[in-house]
PDB file of C-alpha atoms in Angstrom:
ATOM      1  CA  ALA A   1      -7.095  61.437  31.970  1.00  0.00           C
ATOM      2  CA  PRO A   2      -4.730  59.722  29.691  1.00  0.00           C
ATOM      3  CA  ASN A   3      -3.974  56.131  30.072  1.00  0.00           C
ATOM      4  CA  THR A   4      -0.154  54.491  30.006  1.00  0.00           C
ATOM      5  CA  ASP A   5       0.559  50.856  29.524  1.00  0.00           C
ATOM      6  CA  ALA A   6       3.863  49.440  30.702  1.00  0.00           C
ATOM      7  CA  SER A   7       5.679  46.600  28.922  1.00  0.00           C
ATOM      8  CA  ALA A   8       6.954  44.818  31.799  1.00  0.00           C
ATOM      9  CA  VAL A   9       5.902  41.072  32.575  1.00  0.00           C
ATOM     10  CA  ASP A  10       5.473  40.345  36.229  1.00  0.00           C
ATOM     11  CA  THR A  11       7.913  37.408  36.133  1.00  0.00           C
ATOM     12  CA  TRP A  12      11.596  36.383  36.847  1.00  0.00           C
ATOM     13  CA  ASN A  13      14.164  37.726  34.429  1.00  0.00           C
ATOM     14  CA  ASN A  14      18.067  36.889  34.391  1.00  0.00           C
ATOM     15  CA  VAL A  15      19.064  40.269  32.110  1.00  0.00           C
ATOM     16  CA  ASP A  16      18.720  43.866  32.407  1.00  0.00           C
ATOM     17  CA  ILE A  17      15.310  44.981  31.811  1.00  0.00           C
ATOM     18  CA  ALA A  18      13.877  48.012  29.795  1.00  0.00           C
ATOM     19  CA  VAL A  19      10.258  48.764  30.315  1.00  0.00           C
ATOM     20  CA  ASN A  20       8.357  50.916  28.061  1.00  0.00           C
ATOM     21  CA  LEU A  21       5.564  53.253  28.809  1.00  0.00           C
ATOM     22  CA  THR A  22       3.097  54.269  26.588  1.00  0.00           C
ATOM     23  CA  ALA A  23       0.648  56.753  27.147  1.00  0.00           C
ATOM     24  CA  ASN A  24      -2.597  57.531  25.095  1.00  0.00           C
ATOM     25  CA  ASP A  25      -4.839  60.546  25.360  1.00  0.00           C
ATOM     26  CA  ALA A  26      -7.453  60.982  22.785  1.00  0.00           C
ATOM     27  CA  LEU A  27      -8.155  64.610  23.167  1.00  0.00           C
ATOM     28  CA  SER A  28      -5.534  67.326  24.303  1.00  0.00           C
ATOM     29  CA  GLY A  29      -2.754  64.776  24.206  1.00  0.00           C
ATOM     30  CA  VAL A  30       0.017  63.640  26.584  1.00  0.00           C
ATOM     31  CA  ALA A  31       2.061  66.289  28.030  1.00  0.00           C
ATOM     32  CA  ALA A  32       4.352  63.851  30.260  1.00  0.00           C
ATOM     33  CA  THR A  33       4.780  60.449  31.552  1.00  0.00           C
ATOM     34  CA  ARG A  34       6.368  60.001  35.104  1.00  0.00           C
ATOM     35  CA  TYR A  35       7.483  57.117  37.076  1.00  0.00           C
ATOM     36  CA  ARG A  36       9.219  56.219  40.342  1.00  0.00           C
ATOM     37  CA  ILE A  37      11.258  53.151  41.040  1.00  0.00           C
ATOM     38  CA  ASP A  38      11.075  51.517  44.598  1.00  0.00           C
ATOM     39  CA  GLY A  39       9.481  54.528  46.258  1.00  0.00           C
ATOM     40  CA  GLY A  40      12.310  56.862  45.021  1.00  0.00           C
ATOM     41  CA  ASP A  41      12.034  60.607  43.587  1.00  0.00           C
ATOM     42  CA  ALA A  42       9.479  60.993  40.521  1.00  0.00           C
ATOM     43  CA  GLN A  43      11.255  60.890  37.049  1.00  0.00           C
ATOM     44  CA  THR A  44       9.892  61.653  33.645  1.00  0.00           C
ATOM     45  CA  GLY A  45      10.346  59.455  30.529  1.00  0.00           C
ATOM     46  CA  THR A  46       8.816  56.694  28.754  1.00  0.00           C
ATOM     47  CA  GLN A  47      11.494  53.939  29.116  1.00  0.00           C
ATOM     48  CA  VAL A  48      12.580  52.779  32.424  1.00  0.00           C
ATOM     49  CA  SER A  49      16.027  50.708  32.642  1.00  0.00           C
ATOM     50  CA  LEU A  50      16.521  48.412  35.528  1.00  0.00           C
ATOM     51  CA  SER A  51      19.693  46.340  36.067  1.00  0.00           C
ATOM     52  CA  ASP A  52      19.984  45.878  39.998  1.00  0.00           C
ATOM     53  CA  GLU A  53      19.041  42.255  41.213  1.00  0.00           C
ATOM     54  CA  GLY A  54      15.771  42.137  43.369  1.00  0.00           C
ATOM     55  CA  VAL A  55      12.179  42.751  43.177  1.00  0.00           C
ATOM     56  CA  HIS A  56      11.543  46.080  42.261  1.00  0.00           C
ATOM     57  CA  SER A  57       8.219  48.389  42.576  1.00  0.00           C
ATOM     58  CA  LEU A  58       7.579  50.481  39.050  1.00  0.00           C
ATOM     59  CA  GLU A  59       5.048  53.280  39.641  1.00  0.00           C
ATOM     60  CA  TYR A  60       4.052  55.092  36.799  1.00  0.00           C
ATOM     61  CA  TRP A  61       1.463  57.837  35.863  1.00  0.00           C
ATOM     62  CA  SER A  62       0.669  60.223  32.549  1.00  0.00           C
ATOM     63  CA  VAL A  63      -0.636  63.990  32.551  1.00  0.00           C
ATOM     64  CA  ASP A  64      -2.233  65.511  29.463  1.00  0.00           C
ATOM     65  CA  GLN A  65      -1.912  68.702  28.105  1.00  0.00           C
ATOM     66  CA  ALA A  66      -5.291  69.845  30.191  1.00  0.00           C
ATOM     67  CA  GLY A  67      -3.577  69.063  33.244  1.00  0.00           C
ATOM     68  CA  ASN A  68      -5.434  65.762  33.725  1.00  0.00           C
ATOM     69  CA  ALA A  69      -3.463  63.277  35.769  1.00  0.00           C
ATOM     70  CA  GLU A  70      -3.819  59.817  35.300  1.00  0.00           C
ATOM     71  CA  PRO A  71      -4.432  57.248  38.765  1.00  0.00           C
ATOM     72  CA  HIS A  72      -0.879  55.948  39.498  1.00  0.00           C
ATOM     73  CA  LYS A  73      -0.411  52.185  38.226  1.00  0.00           C
ATOM     74  CA  SER A  74       2.246  49.976  39.396  1.00  0.00           C
ATOM     75  CA  VAL A  75       4.305  46.772  37.803  1.00  0.00           C
ATOM     76  CA  THR A  76       6.765  44.624  39.750  1.00  0.00           C
ATOM     77  CA  VAL A  77       9.914  43.892  38.025  1.00  0.00           C
ATOM     78  CA  ARG A  78      12.057  40.896  39.082  1.00  0.00           C
ATOM     79  CA  ILE A  79      15.290  40.374  38.303  1.00  0.00           C
ATOM     80  CA  ASP A  80      18.058  37.313  39.215  1.00  0.00           C
ATOM     81  CA  LYS A  81      21.270  37.178  37.207  1.00  0.00           C
ATOM     82  CA  SER A  82      22.855  34.915  39.850  1.00  0.00           C
ATOM     83  CA  SER A  83      23.386  31.149  39.490  1.00  0.00           C
ATOM     84  CA  PRO A  84      21.885  28.591  41.655  1.00  0.00           C
ATOM     85  CA  THR A  85      24.034  26.508  44.006  1.00  0.00           C
ATOM     86  CA  ILE A  86      24.114  22.544  43.678  1.00  0.00           C
ATOM     87  CA  SER A  87      25.547  19.823  45.583  1.00  0.00           C
ATOM     88  CA  HIS A  88      25.457  15.957  45.779  1.00  0.00           C
ATOM     89  CA  ALA A  89      25.746  12.969  48.152  1.00  0.00           C
ATOM     90  CA  PHE A  90      26.346   9.206  47.759  1.00  0.00           C
ATOM     91  CA  VAL A  91      24.581   6.573  49.670  1.00  0.00           C
ATOM     92  CA  PRO A  92      26.591   4.731  50.459  1.00  0.00           C
ATOM     93  CA  LEU A  93      29.629   6.571  50.648  1.00  0.00           C
ATOM     94  CA  ALA A  94      32.703   5.599  48.194  1.00  0.00           C
ATOM     95  CA  ASN A  95      35.695   3.593  49.572  1.00  0.00           C
ATOM     96  CA  SER A  96      38.856   5.091  49.965  1.00  0.00           C
ATOM     97  CA  ASN A  97      39.730   4.406  46.315  1.00  0.00           C
ATOM     98  CA  GLY A  98      36.659   6.332  45.006  1.00  0.00           C
ATOM     99  CA  TRP A  99      34.707   3.008  44.114  1.00  0.00           C
ATOM    100  CA  PHE A 100      31.368   1.680  45.212  1.00  0.00           C
ATOM    101  CA  LYS A 101      30.658  -2.200  45.052  1.00  0.00           C
ATOM    102  CA  ASP A 102      26.821  -1.826  45.329  1.00  0.00           C
ATOM    103  CA  ASP A 103      24.054   0.266  43.874  1.00  0.00           C
ATOM    104  CA  VAL A 104      24.753   3.829  44.467  1.00  0.00           C
ATOM    105  CA  SER A 105      21.919   6.663  45.344  1.00  0.00           C
ATOM    106  CA  VAL A 106      22.880  10.198  43.969  1.00  0.00           C
ATOM    107  CA  ARG A 107      21.137  12.645  45.813  1.00  0.00           C
ATOM    108  CA  PHE A 108      21.137  16.592  44.871  1.00  0.00           C
ATOM    109  CA  THR A 109      20.893  19.560  47.111  1.00  0.00           C
ATOM    110  CA  CYS A 110      19.890  22.940  45.279  1.00  0.00           C
ATOM    111  CA  ASP A 111      19.446  26.485  46.749  1.00  0.00           C
ATOM    112  CA  ASP A 112      18.698  29.852  45.189  1.00  0.00           C
ATOM    113  CA  ALA A 113      18.600  33.084  47.511  1.00  0.00           C
ATOM    114  CA  LEU A 114      16.632  35.240  45.133  1.00  0.00           C
ATOM    115  CA  SER A 115      14.306  33.609  42.444  1.00  0.00           C
ATOM    116  CA  GLY A 116      13.984  30.225  44.108  1.00  0.00           C
ATOM    117  CA  ILE A 117      14.908  26.696  42.733  1.00  0.00           C
ATOM    118  CA  LYS A 118      12.571  25.572  39.800  1.00  0.00           C
ATOM    119  CA  SER A 119      14.388  22.221  39.246  1.00  0.00           C
ATOM    120  CA  CYS A 120      17.013  20.055  41.168  1.00  0.00           C
ATOM    121  CA  GLY A 121      18.774  17.099  40.188  1.00  0.00           C
ATOM    122  CA  PRO A 122      17.233  14.569  38.982  1.00  0.00           C
ATOM    123  CA  ASP A 123      18.102  12.143  42.013  1.00  0.00           C
ATOM    124  CA  ARG A 124      19.061   8.813  40.492  1.00  0.00           C
ATOM    125  CA  VAL A 125      20.460   5.307  41.266  1.00  0.00           C
ATOM    126  CA  VAL A 126      23.328   3.961  39.317  1.00  0.00           C
ATOM    127  CA  SER A 127      23.521   0.178  39.322  1.00  0.00           C
ATOM    128  CA  SER A 128      25.491  -0.568  36.263  1.00  0.00           C
ATOM    129  CA  GLU A 129      29.327  -1.283  36.656  1.00  0.00           C
ATOM    130  CA  GLY A 130      31.734   1.236  34.895  1.00  0.00           C
ATOM    131  CA  LYS A 131      34.357   3.877  35.902  1.00  0.00           C
ATOM    132  CA  ASP A 132      33.440   7.583  35.921  1.00  0.00           C
ATOM    133  CA  GLN A 133      29.934   6.968  35.057  1.00  0.00           C
ATOM    134  CA  ASP A 134      28.108  10.250  34.495  1.00  0.00           C
ATOM    135  CA  ALA A 135      25.713  11.196  37.159  1.00  0.00           C
ATOM    136  CA  SER A 136      25.562  14.685  36.763  1.00  0.00           C
ATOM    137  CA  GLY A 137      22.484  17.134  38.072  1.00  0.00           C
ATOM    138  CA  GLU A 138      21.322  20.521  37.095  1.00  0.00           C
ATOM    139  CA  ALA A 139      19.955  23.344  39.196  1.00  0.00           C
ATOM    140  CA  VAL A 140      17.585  25.753  37.445  1.00  0.00           C
ATOM    141  CA  ASP A 141      16.170  28.634  39.123  1.00  0.00           C
ATOM    142  CA  TYR A 142      13.088  30.689  38.349  1.00  0.00           C
ATOM    143  CA  ALA A 143      14.660  33.394  36.136  1.00  0.00           C
ATOM    144  CA  GLY A 144      16.429  30.611  33.925  1.00  0.00           C
ATOM    145  CA  ASN A 145      20.130  30.812  35.754  1.00  0.00           C
ATOM    146  CA  LYS A 146      21.686  27.315  35.668  1.00  0.00           C
ATOM    147  CA  ALA A 147      24.244  25.365  37.533  1.00  0.00           C
ATOM    148  CA  LEU A 148      25.788  22.230  36.696  1.00  0.00           C
ATOM    149  CA  ASP A 149      27.114  19.337  39.286  1.00  0.00           C
ATOM    150  CA  PRO A 150      29.263  16.848  37.219  1.00  0.00           C
ATOM    151  CA  ALA A 151      28.905  13.935  39.421  1.00  0.00           C
ATOM    152  CA  THR A 152      30.290  10.610  38.749  1.00  0.00           C
ATOM    153  CA  VAL A 153      30.234   7.375  39.907  1.00  0.00           C
ATOM    154  CA  SER A 154      32.580   4.220  39.476  1.00  0.00           C
ATOM    155  CA  LEU A 155      30.855   0.711  40.389  1.00  0.00           C
ATOM    156  CA  ASP A 156      32.578  -2.477  40.208  1.00  0.00           C
ATOM    157  CA  ARG A 157      30.529  -5.539  41.315  1.00  0.00           C
ATOM    158  CA  THR A 158      33.010  -8.095  40.045  1.00  0.00           C
ATOM    159  CA  ALA A 159      35.337  -9.786  42.648  1.00  0.00           C
ATOM    160  CA  PRO A 160      38.892  -9.729  41.543  1.00  0.00           C
ATOM    161  CA  THR A 161      40.875 -12.909  40.498  1.00  0.00           C
ATOM    162  CA  ILE A 162      43.675 -14.821  42.638  1.00  0.00           C
ATOM    163  CA  THR A 163      45.835 -17.696  41.664  1.00  0.00           C
ATOM    164  CA  ALA A 164      48.152 -19.461  43.711  1.00  0.00           C
ATOM    165  CA  SER A 165      51.436 -21.398  42.588  1.00  0.00           C
ATOM    166  CA  VAL A 166      54.286 -23.094  44.237  1.00  0.00           C
ATOM    167  CA  ASP A 167      57.872 -22.884  43.317  1.00  0.00           C
ATOM    168  CA  ARG A 168      58.159 -26.895  42.604  1.00  0.00           C
ATOM    169  CA  PRO A 169      55.492 -29.641  42.363  1.00  0.00           C
ATOM    170  CA  ALA A 170      54.844 -31.754  45.392  1.00  0.00           C
ATOM    171  CA  ASN A 171      56.049 -35.830  45.484  1.00  0.00           C
ATOM    172  CA  ASP A 172      53.841 -38.354  44.330  1.00  0.00           C
ATOM    173  CA  ASP A 173      52.134 -38.533  47.643  1.00  0.00           C
ATOM    174  CA  GLY A 174      51.164 -34.782  47.445  1.00  0.00           C
ATOM    175  CA  TRP A 175      53.943 -33.919  50.054  1.00  0.00           C
ATOM    176  CA  TYR A 176      57.111 -31.570  50.243  1.00  0.00           C
ATOM    177  CA  ASP A 177      60.028 -32.374  52.439  1.00  0.00           C
ATOM    178  CA  ASP A 178      61.125 -28.832  52.879  1.00  0.00           C
ATOM    179  CA  ASP A 179      59.996 -25.009  52.839  1.00  0.00           C
ATOM    180  CA  VAL A 180      57.537 -24.176  49.984  1.00  0.00           C
ATOM    181  CA  THR A 181      57.063 -20.555  48.621  1.00  0.00           C
ATOM    182  CA  VAL A 182      53.656 -20.008  47.348  1.00  0.00           C
ATOM    183  CA  SER A 183      53.069 -16.724  45.015  1.00  0.00           C
ATOM    184  CA  PHE A 184      49.825 -15.361  44.186  1.00  0.00           C
ATOM    185  CA  ALA A 185      48.715 -13.705  41.039  1.00  0.00           C
ATOM    186  CA  CYS A 186      45.725 -11.175  41.211  1.00  0.00           C
ATOM    187  CA  GLY A 187      43.683  -9.339  38.605  1.00  0.00           C
ATOM    188  CA  ASP A 188      40.748  -7.180  38.207  1.00  0.00           C
ATOM    189  CA  ALA A 189      39.451  -5.879  34.981  1.00  0.00           C
ATOM    190  CA  LEU A 190      37.644  -2.690  36.208  1.00  0.00           C
ATOM    191  CA  SER A 191      38.835  -1.266  39.682  1.00  0.00           C
ATOM    192  CA  GLY A 192      42.152  -2.851  39.353  1.00  0.00           C
ATOM    193  CA  VAL A 193      43.811  -4.677  42.604  1.00  0.00           C
ATOM    194  CA  ASP A 194      44.203  -3.039  45.788  1.00  0.00           C
ATOM    195  CA  LYS A 195      46.239  -5.423  47.510  1.00  0.00           C
ATOM    196  CA  CYS A 196      47.281  -8.989  46.742  1.00  0.00           C
ATOM    197  CA  PRO A 197      46.962 -11.257  48.840  1.00  0.00           C
TER     198      PRO A 197
END
């Protein structure tokens, strides 16, 4: 019987796959190479194109000019063209203005329905002050598809400033003999002033 080799590699792919079937017969020569995809009808040819996502079983064999049929062989072809999913959560949560005042843990959750998740994140802790600091994460599946979660963290550990002023000076003894208006000036170099006072 002849001997047929397949070019497919049993790993995940994120593109269409063409499997080449190469048959050899040392004596009478190869009459035909046949294959069957996922248990379907037998077809004749030496190149098999696969584009649908999923795990496919490719069965193949050849027959020589003398009528000798090769025992059937099979190879698995795995295709995943879809990107994984990724989302993040902050611990603790930001305030109503979207700012944090303490260390922030950024935790990522990833999922992939077909080939599975190869890497996710990484999770991290942001402890430095700054606005919209990059804390993004990436999900990668076993087929090489990627998805990015562009998380950002705004962290301000420094308290704002506040100073008071009165509408006129007190007398020499530090007293006033009428109503006094006190005004406040507030400042914050990073997150800004939310209310004053």
